[in-house]
Coordinates of C-alpha atoms in Angstrom, one line a residue:
X1 CA -6.9 7.9 -41.1
X2 CA -10.4 7.9 -42.7
X3 CA -9.6 9.2 -45.8
X4 CA -10.8 6.9 -48.6
X5 CA -14.6 7.0 -48.8
X6 CA -16.0 5.1 -51.6
X7 CA -18.6 7.0 -53.7
X8 CA -20.3 4.7 -56.2
X9 CA -20.7 7.8 -58.4
X10 CA -17.1 8.4 -58.7
X11 CA -15.9 5.1 -60.3
X12 CA -13.3 6.9 -62.3
X13 CA -11.7 7.9 -59.5
X14 CA -11.8 4.6 -57.5
X15 CA -9.7 4.4 -54.4
X16 CA -7.4 7.1 -53.7
X17 CA -3.7 6.2 -53.0
X18 CA -4.3 7.6 -49.4
X19 CA -6.9 4.8 -49.0
X20 CA -4.7 2.0 -49.7
X21 CA -1.7 3.8 -47.7
X22 CA -3.5 4.4 -44.5
X23 CA -5.8 1.2 -44.2
X24 CA -8.7 3.4 -44.0
X25 CA -12.2 2.6 -43.2
X26 CA -14.5 2.6 -46.3
X27 CA -17.7 4.2 -46.4
X28 CA -20.3 4.5 -49.4
X29 CA -21.9 7.8 -50.1
X30 CA -23.9 6.3 -52.8
X31 CA -27.1 6.4 -50.6
X32 CA -26.5 9.8 -48.7
X33 CA -27.4 12.9 -49.7
X34 CA -26.7 16.4 -47.9
X35 CA -27.8 18.7 -50.4
X36 CA -30.9 19.7 -48.1
X37 CA -28.9 20.8 -45.1
X38 CA -27.1 23.6 -46.8
X39 CA -27.3 27.2 -45.1
X40 CA -25.1 30.0 -44.9
X41 CA -23.2 31.3 -41.7
X42 CA -19.8 32.6 -40.5
X43 CA -17.1 32.7 -43.1
X44 CA -14.6 31.1 -41.0
X45 CA -16.6 27.9 -40.4
X46 CA -17.4 25.7 -43.5
X47 CA -19.5 23.1 -41.7
X48 CA -20.8 22.4 -38.4
X49 CA -21.7 18.8 -36.9
X50 CA -23.1 19.0 -33.3
X51 CA -20.5 21.0 -31.7
X52 CA -17.8 20.0 -34.0
X53 CA -16.8 22.8 -36.5
X54 CA -14.7 22.5 -39.7
X55 CA -13.0 25.6 -40.7
X56 CA -12.8 26.7 -44.3
X57 CA -8.9 26.3 -44.0
X58 CA -9.2 22.7 -42.6
X59 CA -11.4 21.8 -45.8
X60 CA -9.2 23.6 -48.1
X61 CA -6.3 21.5 -46.8
X62 CA -8.2 18.3 -47.2
X63 CA -9.4 19.3 -50.7
X64 CA -6.0 20.2 -51.9
X65 CA -4.6 17.1 -50.5
X66 CA -7.1 15.0 -52.3
X67 CA -6.2 16.7 -55.5
X68 CA -2.5 16.0 -55.0
X69 CA -3.4 12.3 -54.3
X70 CA -5.4 12.0 -57.3
X71 CA -2.7 13.9 -59.5
X72 CA -0.1 11.4 -58.3
X73 CA -2.2 8.4 -59.0
X74 CA -2.8 9.4 -62.7
X75 CA 0.5 11.0 -63.2
X76 CA -0.9 14.5 -64.0
X77 CA -2.4 17.3 -62.1
X78 CA -6.2 17.9 -61.9
X79 CA -7.4 21.4 -62.3
X80 CA -10.2 22.8 -60.1
X81 CA -12.5 22.7 -63.0
X82 CA -12.1 19.1 -63.9
X83 CA -12.3 18.3 -60.0
X84 CA -15.7 19.9 -59.6
X85 CA -16.8 18.1 -63.0
X86 CA -15.9 14.7 -61.3
X87 CA -17.7 15.8 -58.3
X88 CA -14.5 15.5 -56.0
X89 CA -15.4 18.7 -54.2
X90 CA -18.7 17.1 -53.0
X91 CA -17.0 13.8 -52.2
X92 CA -14.2 15.5 -50.1
X93 CA -17.1 17.5 -48.5
X94 CA -19.2 14.4 -47.5
X95 CA -16.1 12.6 -46.3
X96 CA -15.2 15.7 -43.9
X97 CA -18.9 15.8 -42.6
X98 CA -18.8 12.1 -42.1
X99 CA -15.8 11.9 -40.2
X100 CA -16.8 14.9 -38.0
X101 CA -20.0 13.0 -37.3
X102 CA -18.2 10.1 -36.2
X103 CA -15.8 11.8 -34.1
X104 CA -18.7 13.6 -32.4
X105 CA -20.5 10.5 -31.8
X106 CA -17.1 9.0 -30.3
X107 CA -16.7 11.9 -27.9
X108 CA -20.3 11.7 -26.8
X109 CA -20.0 7.9 -26.3
X110 CA -16.9 8.5 -24.1
X111 CA -14.5 6.4 -26.2
X112 CA -10.9 6.4 -26.1
X113 CA -7.7 4.6 -26.9
X114 CA -4.4 4.3 -25.0
X115 CA -1.1 5.5 -26.4
X116 CA 0.1 1.9 -26.4
X117 CA -2.7 0.6 -28.4
X118 CA -2.1 3.5 -30.9
X119 CA 1.4 2.5 -31.2
X120 CA 0.6 -1.1 -31.8
X121 CA -2.0 -0.2 -34.4
X122 CA 0.8 1.7 -36.3
X123 CA 3.4 -0.9 -36.0
X124 CA 1.2 -3.7 -37.3
X125 CA -0.4 -1.6 -40.1
X126 CA 0.5 -3.8 -43.3
X127 CA 1.0 -0.4 -45.2
X128 CA 4.1 0.4 -43.2
X129 CA 5.7 -3.3 -43.7
X130 CA 8.9 -3.6 -45.4
X131 CA 10.1 -6.1 -47.8
X132 CA 10.8 -8.5 -44.8
X133 CA 7.2 -8.3 -43.5
X134 CA 8.1 -5.9 -40.4
X135 CA 7.5 -2.4 -39.8
X136 CA 9.6 -0.2 -41.9
X137 CA 10.4 3.1 -40.3
X138 CA 11.8 4.5 -43.5
X139 CA 8.5 3.6 -45.2
X140 CA 6.5 5.0 -42.6
X141 CA 8.3 8.3 -42.6
X142 CA 8.3 8.2 -46.7
X143 CA 4.8 7.9 -46.9
X144 CA 4.0 10.4 -44.3
X145 CA 6.2 12.9 -46.3
X146 CA 4.5 12.0 -49.4
X147 CA 1.1 12.8 -48.4
X148 CA 2.0 15.8 -46.5
X149 CA 1.9 14.5 -42.8
X150 CA 3.7 15.0 -39.7
X151 CA 4.4 12.1 -37.4
X152 CA 2.3 13.9 -34.7
X153 CA -0.6 14.7 -37.0
X154 CA -0.8 11.2 -38.2
X155 CA -0.7 9.6 -35.0
X156 CA -3.5 11.9 -33.8
X157 CA -5.6 11.0 -36.9
X158 CA -4.7 7.5 -36.4
X159 CA -6.4 7.7 -32.9
X160 CA -9.5 9.0 -34.3
X161 CA -9.7 6.3 -37.0
X162 CA -9.2 3.8 -34.4
X163 CA -12.5 5.0 -32.7
X164 CA -14.4 5.3 -35.7
X165 CA -13.6 1.6 -36.4
X166 CA -14.9 0.8 -32.8
X167 CA -18.2 2.3 -33.8
X168 CA -18.3 0.8 -37.3
X169 CA -17.3 -2.5 -35.9
X170 CA -20.1 -2.4 -33.3
X171 CA -22.5 -1.6 -35.8
X172 CA -21.5 -4.2 -38.4
X173 CA -20.5 -7.1 -36.2
X174 CA -22.4 -10.2 -37.1
X175 CA -23.8 -8.8 -40.4
X176 CA -23.5 -11.3 -43.1
X177 CA -25.4 -11.8 -46.3
X178 CA -28.1 -14.7 -46.2
X179 CA -27.2 -18.1 -47.8
X180 CA -30.0 -17.4 -50.4
X181 CA -28.4 -14.0 -51.5
X182 CA -25.0 -15.5 -51.6
X183 CA -25.8 -18.7 -53.4
X184 CA -27.7 -16.4 -56.0
X185 CA -24.9 -14.2 -56.6
X186 CA -22.5 -17.2 -56.8
X187 CA -24.6 -18.6 -59.5
X188 CA -25.2 -15.6 -61.3
X189 CA -21.2 -14.8 -61.2
X190 CA -20.2 -18.4 -62.3
X191 CA -22.8 -19.0 -64.9
X192 CA -21.2 -20.3 -67.9
X193 CA -22.2 -20.3 -71.6
X194 CA -21.1 -21.6 -75.1
X195 CA -21.9 -20.3 -78.5
X196 CA -21.5 -21.3 -82.2
X197 CA -20.7 -18.2 -84.0
X198 CA -19.7 -16.9 -87.7
X199 CA -18.2 -13.6 -88.5
X200 CA -19.6 -11.5 -91.5
X201 CA -17.0 -9.2 -92.9
X202 CA -16.5 -7.1 -95.9
X203 CA -16.4 -10.1 -98.1
X204 CA -19.8 -11.0 -97.5
X205 CA -21.0 -7.4 -98.2
X206 CA -20.2 -7.8 -101.8
X207 CA -19.4 -5.2 -104.3
X208 CA -20.2 -1.6 -103.1
X209 CA -20.6 0.6 -106.1
X210 CA -19.0 4.1 -106.1
X211 CA -21.5 6.8 -105.2
X212 CA -23.0 9.0 -107.6
X213 CA -21.8 12.7 -107.4
X214 CA -25.4 13.6 -106.3
X215 CA -25.3 10.9 -103.8
X216 CA -21.8 11.9 -102.3
X217 CA -23.0 15.5 -102.2
X218 CA -26.4 14.6 -100.4
X219 CA -24.3 12.4 -98.0
X220 CA -21.7 15.4 -97.3
X221 CA -24.7 17.7 -96.9
X222 CA -26.1 15.9 -94.0
X223 CA -22.7 15.2 -92.2
X224 CA -20.8 18.4 -92.9
X225 CA -19.9 18.7 -89.2
X226 CA -18.2 15.5 -89.2
X227 CA -15.8 16.8 -91.9
X228 CA -14.9 20.4 -90.4
X229 CA -11.6 21.6 -90.1
X230 CA -10.8 22.2 -86.6
X231 CA -9.5 25.2 -84.7
X232 CA -5.9 25.6 -84.8
X233 CA -3.6 27.6 -82.6
X234 CA -0.1 29.0 -82.9
X235 CA 1.9 29.0 -79.6
X236 CA 5.4 29.7 -78.4
X237 CA 6.5 28.2 -75.0
X238 CA 9.6 28.1 -72.9
X239 CA 10.2 25.1 -70.6
X240 CA 12.5 25.7 -67.8
X241 CA 13.2 22.6 -65.4
X242 CA 15.8 21.9 -63.1
X243 CA 16.7 18.5 -64.7
X244 CA 17.0 20.1 -68.2
X245 CA 18.7 23.3 -67.0
X246 CA 21.3 21.2 -64.9
X247 CA 22.7 19.9 -68.4
X248 CA 24.1 23.4 -68.9
X249 CA 25.9 23.4 -65.7
X250 CA 29.4 22.1 -65.1
X251 CA 30.6 21.0 -61.6
X252 CA 34.2 20.7 -60.8
X253 CA 35.9 17.9 -58.7
X254 CA 36.8 20.3 -56.1
X255 CA 33.1 21.6 -55.8
X256 CA 32.0 18.0 -55.6
X257 CA 34.6 16.9 -53.1
X258 CA 33.5 19.8 -50.7
X259 CA 29.8 18.6 -50.9
X260 CA 30.8 14.9 -50.4
X261 CA 32.7 16.0 -47.1
X262 CA 29.5 18.1 -46.0
X263 CA 27.2 15.1 -46.6
X264 CA 29.3 12.1 -46.2
X265 CA 26.6 10.5 -43.9
X266 CA 24.3 11.0 -46.8
X267 CA 26.4 8.7 -48.9
X268 CA 27.1 6.2 -46.1
X269 CA 25.2 3.1 -45.5
X270 CA 24.1 3.1 -41.8
X271 CA 24.3 0.3 -39.4
X272 CA 21.2 -1.8 -39.2
X273 CA 20.0 -4.0 -36.5
X274 CA 17.3 -6.7 -36.4
X275 CA 15.0 -5.4 -33.4
X276 CA 11.9 -6.6 -31.6
X277 CA 9.9 -4.6 -28.9
X278 CA 7.3 -5.5 -26.7
X279 CA 5.3 -2.4 -25.5
X280 CA 3.6 -2.7 -21.9
X281 CA 0.8 -0.8 -20.3
X282 CA 2.9 0.1 -17.4
X283 CA 6.4 0.1 -16.1
X284 CA 5.9 -2.4 -13.3
X285 CA 4.3 -5.0 -15.9
X286 CA 7.7 -4.2 -18.0
X287 CA 9.9 -4.8 -14.8
X288 CA 8.0 -8.1 -14.1
X289 CA 8.5 -9.3 -17.7
X290 CA 12.3 -8.5 -17.7
X291 CA 12.6 -10.5 -14.2
X292 CA 11.0 -13.5 -15.9
X293 CA 13.5 -13.2 -18.7
X294 CA 16.4 -13.0 -16.4
X295 CA 14.9 -16.2 -14.9
X296 CA 14.8 -18.1 -18.4
X297 CA 11.7 -17.1 -19.9
X298 CA 12.4 -16.2 -23.7
X299 CA 11.5 -13.0 -25.2
X300 CA 9.3 -14.7 -27.6
X301 CA 7.1 -16.4 -24.8
X302 CA 6.5 -13.2 -23.1
X303 CA 5.2 -11.7 -26.1
X304 CA 2.9 -14.5 -26.4
X305 CA 1.8 -14.2 -23.1
X306 CA 0.9 -10.6 -23.8
X307 CA -1.0 -11.9 -26.9
X308 CA 1.4 -10.5 -29.7
X309 CA 2.3 -12.4 -32.7
X310 CA 5.7 -12.5 -34.1
X311 CA 4.8 -9.9 -36.7
X312 CA 3.5 -7.7 -34.1
X313 CA 6.8 -7.4 -32.2
X314 CA 9.2 -7.2 -35.1
X315 CA 10.5 -3.9 -36.3
X316 CA 12.6 -5.5 -38.9
X317 CA 16.1 -5.0 -39.8
X318 CA 16.2 -1.1 -39.3
X319 CA 18.7 1.9 -39.1
X320 CA 18.7 3.8 -35.7
X321 CA 16.9 6.6 -37.7
X322 CA 14.4 4.2 -38.7
X323 CA 12.8 3.5 -35.3
X324 CA 9.7 5.5 -34.4
X325 CA 10.6 5.9 -30.8
X326 CA 13.9 7.8 -30.1
X327 CA 14.3 6.1 -26.6
X328 CA 13.6 2.6 -28.2
X329 CA 16.4 3.4 -30.9
X330 CA 18.9 4.3 -28.2
X331 CA 18.4 1.3 -26.2
X332 CA 18.5 -1.1 -29.5
X333 CA 21.9 0.6 -30.8
X334 CA 23.5 0.1 -27.3
X335 CA 22.6 -3.7 -27.0
X336 CA 24.5 -6.7 -28.3
X337 CA 23.3 -9.3 -30.5
X338 CA 21.0 -11.5 -28.7
X339 CA 20.5 -9.3 -25.8
X340 CA 17.4 -7.9 -24.3
X341 CA 17.3 -4.3 -22.8
X342 CA 15.8 -3.2 -19.1
X343 CA 12.6 -1.5 -19.5
X344 CA 12.8 1.5 -21.7
X345 CA 10.3 4.5 -21.0
X346 CA 9.4 5.4 -24.5
X347 CA 6.7 7.8 -26.3
X348 CA 4.2 5.1 -26.3
X349 CA 4.7 3.2 -23.1
X350 CA 7.4 1.1 -21.4
X351 CA 9.0 -1.3 -23.5
X352 CA 11.5 -4.2 -23.6
X353 CA 14.0 -4.3 -26.6
X354 CA 15.7 -7.3 -28.0
X355 CA 18.3 -7.3 -30.8
X356 CA 19.3 -9.9 -33.2
X357 CA 21.5 -9.8 -36.3
X358 CA 23.6 -6.4 -36.6
X359 CA 24.8 -5.4 -40.1
X360 CA 27.7 -2.9 -40.1
X361 CA 27.4 0.3 -42.1
X362 CA 29.7 1.3 -44.9
X363 CA 31.0 4.4 -46.5
X364 CA 31.6 4.7 -50.0
X365 CA 34.6 6.3 -51.8
X366 CA 34.2 9.7 -53.5
X367 CA 35.1 8.1 -56.8
X368 CA 32.0 5.9 -56.6
X369 CA 29.7 8.6 -56.1
X370 CA 31.1 11.6 -58.0
X371 CA 29.0 11.1 -61.2
X372 CA 25.6 11.2 -59.1
X373 CA 26.9 13.7 -56.8
X374 CA 27.8 16.3 -59.5
X375 CA 24.6 15.7 -61.1
X376 CA 22.8 16.4 -57.8
X377 CA 24.9 19.6 -57.2
X378 CA 23.9 20.7 -60.8
X379 CA 20.2 20.3 -60.3
X380 CA 20.6 22.2 -57.1
X381 CA 22.2 25.0 -58.8
X382 CA 19.7 24.8 -61.6
X383 CA 17.0 25.4 -59.1
X384 CA 18.5 28.4 -57.7
X385 CA 19.1 29.9 -61.2
X386 CA 15.7 29.0 -62.2
X387 CA 14.4 31.0 -59.3
X388 CA 16.3 34.0 -60.5
X389 CA 15.3 33.4 -64.2
X390 CA 11.7 33.2 -63.0
X391 CA 11.9 36.7 -61.8
X392 CA 13.7 38.0 -64.8
X393 CA 11.2 36.3 -67.2
X394 CA 8.0 37.8 -65.2
X395 CA 9.8 41.2 -65.4
X396 CA 10.3 41.1 -69.0
X397 CA 6.8 39.6 -69.8
X398 CA 5.4 42.4 -67.6
X399 CA 7.0 44.9 -69.5
X400 CA 5.3 43.5 -72.8
X401 CA 8.0 41.1 -74.2
X402 CA 6.8 38.0 -75.8
X403 CA 8.3 34.5 -74.8
X404 CA 10.4 34.4 -77.8
X405 CA 11.6 37.8 -77.3
X406 CA 12.4 36.9 -73.6
X407 CA 14.0 33.6 -74.4
X408 CA 16.4 35.6 -76.9
X409 CA 17.5 38.0 -74.5
X410 CA 18.1 35.4 -71.8
X411 CA 19.8 33.1 -74.2
X412 CA 17.2 30.3 -73.7
X413 CA 15.3 28.4 -76.3
X414 CA 11.8 28.7 -76.9
X415 CA 9.8 26.2 -78.9
X416 CA 7.1 27.5 -81.6
X417 CA 4.3 25.2 -83.0
X418 CA 2.8 26.8 -85.9
X419 CA -0.5 25.0 -85.7
X420 CA -2.2 22.7 -83.3
X421 CA -5.6 21.3 -82.6
X422 CA -7.4 20.4 -79.2
X423 CA -6.1 17.0 -79.5
X424 CA -2.4 18.1 -79.8
X425 CA -2.0 17.3 -83.5
X426 CA -0.9 19.3 -86.5
X427 CA -2.8 19.9 -89.5
X428 CA -1.1 16.8 -91.2
X429 CA -2.6 14.7 -88.3
X430 CA 0.5 14.1 -86.4
X431 CA 1.3 14.8 -82.8
X432 CA 3.1 18.0 -81.9
X433 CA 6.2 17.9 -79.9
X434 CA 5.2 18.8 -76.4
X435 CA 7.2 17.2 -73.3
X436 CA 5.6 14.3 -71.9
X437 CA 3.2 15.0 -68.9
X438 CA 3.1 18.8 -69.9
X439 CA -0.7 19.9 -70.0
X440 CA 0.1 22.5 -72.4
X441 CA -2.8 21.9 -75.0
X442 CA -5.7 22.5 -72.6
X443 CA -3.9 25.7 -71.1
X444 CA -3.5 27.1 -74.7
X445 CA -7.1 26.6 -75.9
X446 CA -8.2 28.3 -72.7
X447 CA -6.1 31.3 -73.5
X448 CA -6.3 33.5 -76.4
X449 CA -4.0 35.8 -78.4
X450 CA -2.2 38.6 -76.5
X451 CA -3.0 37.1 -73.1
X452 CA -0.4 37.2 -70.5
X453 CA -0.8 33.6 -69.1
X454 CA 0.5 32.6 -65.7
X455 CA 3.5 30.2 -66.0
X456 CA 2.6 26.4 -65.6
X457 CA 4.5 24.4 -62.9
X458 CA 6.1 21.5 -64.5
X459 CA 9.0 19.2 -63.5
X460 CA 9.9 21.2 -60.5
X461 CA 10.3 24.4 -62.7
X462 CA 8.1 26.4 -65.0
X463 CA 6.5 26.7 -68.5
X464 CA 5.7 30.0 -70.1
X465 CA 3.7 30.2 -73.2
X466 CA 2.1 32.8 -75.7
X467 CA -0.8 32.2 -78.1
X468 CA 0.3 34.1 -81.1
X469 CA -2.5 33.0 -83.5
X470 CA -5.8 31.2 -83.9
X471 CA -7.0 29.6 -87.1
X472 CA -11.0 29.3 -86.3
X473 CA -12.6 26.1 -87.1
X474 CA -14.2 26.3 -90.7
X475 CA -16.6 24.2 -93.0
X476 CA -14.3 22.4 -95.6
X477 CA -15.6 22.0 -99.0
X478 CA -16.6 18.8 -100.6
X479 CA -13.6 18.8 -102.8
X480 CA -11.2 19.2 -99.8
X481 CA -12.6 16.3 -98.2
X482 CA -13.9 14.1 -100.8
X483 CA -11.7 10.9 -100.3
X484 CA -12.7 11.0 -96.6
X485 CA -16.5 11.5 -97.3
X486 CA -16.5 8.8 -99.8
X487 CA -14.6 6.3 -97.5
X488 CA -17.1 7.1 -94.5
X489 CA -20.1 6.6 -96.8
X490 CA -18.7 3.5 -98.0
X491 CA -18.2 2.1 -94.6
X492 CA -21.9 3.1 -93.6
X493 CA -23.1 1.0 -96.8
X494 CA -21.2 -2.0 -95.6
X495 CA -22.2 -1.6 -92.2
X496 CA -25.9 -1.4 -93.2
X497 CA -25.5 -4.5 -95.7
X498 CA -23.8 -6.8 -93.1
X499 CA -26.4 -5.8 -90.3
X500 CA -29.1 -6.9 -92.7
X501 CA -27.4 -10.1 -93.6
X502 CA -26.9 -10.6 -90.1
X503 CA -30.6 -10.3 -89.4
X504 CA -31.6 -12.4 -92.3
X505 CA -29.2 -15.1 -90.9
X506 CA -30.6 -14.9 -87.3
X507 CA -34.2 -15.2 -88.7
X508 CA -33.1 -18.4 -90.5
X509 CA -31.6 -19.8 -87.3
X510 CA -34.6 -19.2 -85.5
X511 CA -36.7 -20.9 -88.2
X512 CA -34.9 -23.9 -87.7
X513 CA -31.9 -23.9 -90.1
X514 CA -28.7 -25.2 -88.4
X515 CA -25.6 -23.0 -87.8
X516 CA -23.6 -25.4 -90.1
X517 CA -26.0 -25.0 -93.0
X518 CA -26.5 -21.2 -92.5
X519 CA -22.8 -20.9 -92.6
X520 CA -22.0 -22.9 -95.4
X521 CA -24.8 -20.9 -97.7
X522 CA -23.0 -17.7 -96.7
X523 CA -19.6 -19.4 -97.4
X524 CA -18.5 -18.8 -93.7
X525 CA -16.9 -20.8 -91.0
X526 CA -18.5 -21.8 -87.8
X527 CA -16.3 -21.0 -84.7
X528 CA -16.8 -21.9 -81.1
X529 CA -16.4 -20.1 -77.8
X530 CA -17.2 -22.5 -74.8
X531 CA -17.6 -22.0 -71.0
X532 CA -17.1 -18.4 -70.8
X533 CA -18.5 -16.3 -67.9
X534 CA -20.1 -12.8 -67.9
X535 CA -16.8 -11.0 -67.6
X536 CA -14.8 -13.2 -70.1
X537 CA -12.4 -11.7 -72.5
X538 CA -12.6 -13.9 -75.4
X539 CA -9.9 -13.7 -78.4
X540 CA -11.8 -12.5 -81.4
X541 CA -15.1 -11.9 -79.8
X542 CA -16.2 -8.7 -78.6
X543 CA -17.6 -7.9 -75.2
X544 CA -20.9 -6.9 -77.1
X545 CA -21.2 -10.5 -78.2
X546 CA -20.5 -11.9 -74.8
X547 CA -23.2 -9.5 -73.3
X548 CA -25.7 -10.5 -76.0
X549 CA -25.1 -14.0 -75.3
X550 CA -25.9 -13.8 -71.8
X551 CA -29.3 -12.1 -72.6
X552 CA -30.2 -14.9 -75.0
X553 CA -31.8 -18.3 -74.3
X554 CA -30.4 -21.5 -74.8
X555 CA -30.7 -22.5 -78.6
X556 CA -31.6 -19.0 -79.1
X557 CA -29.7 -16.8 -81.7
X558 CA -28.6 -13.2 -81.9
X559 CA -26.1 -10.7 -83.5
X560 CA -23.9 -7.9 -82.7
X561 CA -21.4 -5.7 -84.1
X562 CA -17.7 -6.7 -83.8
X563 CA -15.3 -4.2 -82.2
X564 CA -13.4 -3.2 -85.4
X565 CA -13.2 -3.9 -89.0
X566 CA -16.9 -3.4 -89.8
X567 CA -17.6 -7.0 -88.9
X568 CA -20.8 -8.4 -87.6
X569 CA -21.0 -11.6 -85.5
X570 CA -24.2 -13.9 -85.7
X571 CA -24.3 -16.5 -82.8
X572 CA -26.3 -19.4 -81.4
X573 CA -26.2 -20.3 -77.7
X574 CA -25.5 -23.9 -77.6
X575 CA -25.1 -24.4 -73.9
X576 CA -25.7 -22.7 -70.4
X577 CA -24.4 -24.3 -67.3
X578 CA -23.9 -23.4 -63.8
X579 CA -21.1 -25.4 -62.2
X580 CA -22.0 -26.8 -58.5
X581 CA -21.7 -23.9 -56.0
X582 CA -18.6 -24.5 -53.7
X583 CA -18.8 -21.6 -51.2
X584 CA -15.4 -22.5 -50.0
X585 CA -13.7 -21.9 -53.4
X586 CA -11.3 -18.9 -53.1
X587 CA -13.1 -16.7 -55.9
X588 CA -16.5 -17.3 -54.2
X589 CA -14.9 -16.4 -50.7
X590 CA -13.8 -13.1 -52.2
X591 CA -17.1 -12.6 -53.6
X592 CA -18.6 -13.1 -50.2
X593 CA -16.1 -10.8 -48.7
X594 CA -17.0 -8.3 -51.2
X595 CA -20.7 -8.5 -50.6
X596 CA -20.2 -8.3 -46.8
X597 CA -18.2 -5.1 -47.0
X598 CA -21.0 -3.8 -49.3
X599 CA -23.5 -4.5 -46.6
X600 CA -21.3 -3.0 -44.1
X601 CA -20.8 0.1 -46.2
X602 CA -24.4 0.4 -46.6
X603 CA -25.2 0.0 -43.1
X604 CA -22.5 2.5 -41.7
X605 CA -23.6 5.0 -44.3
X606 CA -27.3 4.9 -43.0
X607 CA -25.9 5.3 -39.4
X608 CA -23.8 8.2 -40.5
X609 CA -26.6 10.0 -42.3
X610 CA -28.9 9.4 -39.1
X611 CA -26.1 11.0 -36.9
X612 CA -25.9 14.1 -39.2
X613 CA -29.6 14.6 -38.6
X614 CA -29.7 14.0 -35.0
X615 CA -26.6 16.1 -34.0
X616 CA -27.6 18.8 -36.6
X617 CA -25.6 19.6 -39.7
X618 CA -25.1 22.9 -41.2
X619 CA -22.8 23.8 -44.4
X620 CA -21.6 27.0 -45.5
X621 CA -21.9 26.7 -49.2
X622 CA -20.3 30.0 -49.9
X623 CA -17.3 28.8 -48.0
X624 CA -17.1 25.6 -50.0
X625 CA -17.3 27.6 -53.0
X626 CA -14.4 29.5 -52.1
X627 CA -12.3 26.8 -50.8
X628 CA -12.6 24.9 -54.1
X629 CA -12.6 27.5 -56.4
X630 CA -15.9 27.4 -57.6
X631 CA -16.5 31.1 -56.6
X632 CA -13.6 32.3 -58.8
X633 CA -15.2 30.3 -61.5
X634 CA -18.6 31.9 -61.2

């Protein structure tokens, strides 16, 4: 579906997983702007585009799904405040409005798509292909569940996406970058430079005499904020997850055998068959094709006559449950190897089905699965126990008990961290012990002493915490941080001296001194970096030097700080070259495709913006704030 809409101002987020999975049409919102079309109206309607309305609940669902997608992508949940800070609420709103505008446009133009074509689009979507390159029903179902879509909802959305693509394809058909633009971009991208360079390190800075007491005191006075002790908080927390709680549960062989018998199918490997299908627009077409097969025409030739490739008709090696259409599944699992079915009236049209290789199913023994089975049973029991414990814990907290008191009463183990700062470190500078993936630190510093905090969802369970003490940030005395102050003062002195030496060397080079002579005079070794591009990553040469080299003319010199160790680098550009432009090279073809997509995006963005204006677009900002949690934040 049309889910991934690229926003140039949201590079941190990039393409969401849904974009890749659903093979979506990409739009660019970088040139859009809808801030001027906001005005309030009925609370149940969040936006209206022409005659199409987006309800508050619809938008809330889209927004929640987007946050969940990003959370899965980055391996941790995104709070509402973080989402608004990154502009995700505006991105989702713009996306929803754009989709509605294109849907309205499709309706007004009378565009449509047949069930058979929708089915073909799904079956040929690369996102749903398995390891053998064919449609994988199991993968299809898994991805839909992963992103919270029912089969019916996805099919309906897929039809909408196809209509949007019809509009986009009409607009951008034949659009291509000019040869001049493409040639300039390829030359810019492929330009190569070579440099001679030397590294100035602490050895060239010479001896830095220790600062006097007065100098150190003055430096400390000017940089006090850099040496402040951070705020520390004391926190107690209780983690209750099924995986951990399951370790305390023992499952007997007898109980495991009962579950094994009840769920025998779950542990069995079902029969698999290699299945091909051709979907026809009518039953008569299917009958005619079946008659040709009876006369000797091959199934594959029928597919070619219909304009299908081998990949288009191949459902892969699948189980019966893995075939999208129940009627097709039933037919496929009644045929023998090499047989072709009679016309099958399915969900998306009339089809002919052919079966190839057949792999028999198998059933494992109890002994081979008992360990995994007991673990799964224990986790299930743990979930039930946690649900009960959750209520007990909440009741106890409601009665005024602390987390440590609750844990003691229920025989659980709470963890207490005496002091942690906002970076999750102790006063000694070491990381405190917090379960991986648990976003506890932000919650702790958003709370305060005595606050009854809501439980944090984590690992399928919960985490409760209490802030029991706060040590405010304070100004450290010079005596406390004297070593750190002196070390930082010294680093600054070294940096200043090396910067001055580098500037002097650049001046000499620009005055006609050779790099070899300048290096020899400073006791340095000349090194080379040759034939690198703008995006090169060079060993020992930081990106700042690469960038500076591309700002410097041939035979010109420059300087830049190294990325670490207080070094400075002085360089001279010894060569600038642009290889002959081969527009057919793989990398240049990719560059061309990227440019074409960018042009397509910009044209489509302009079209949708015009649509929104022509159709009339209204957005209820109060409803948006309510749906995204901004109203509560205010």
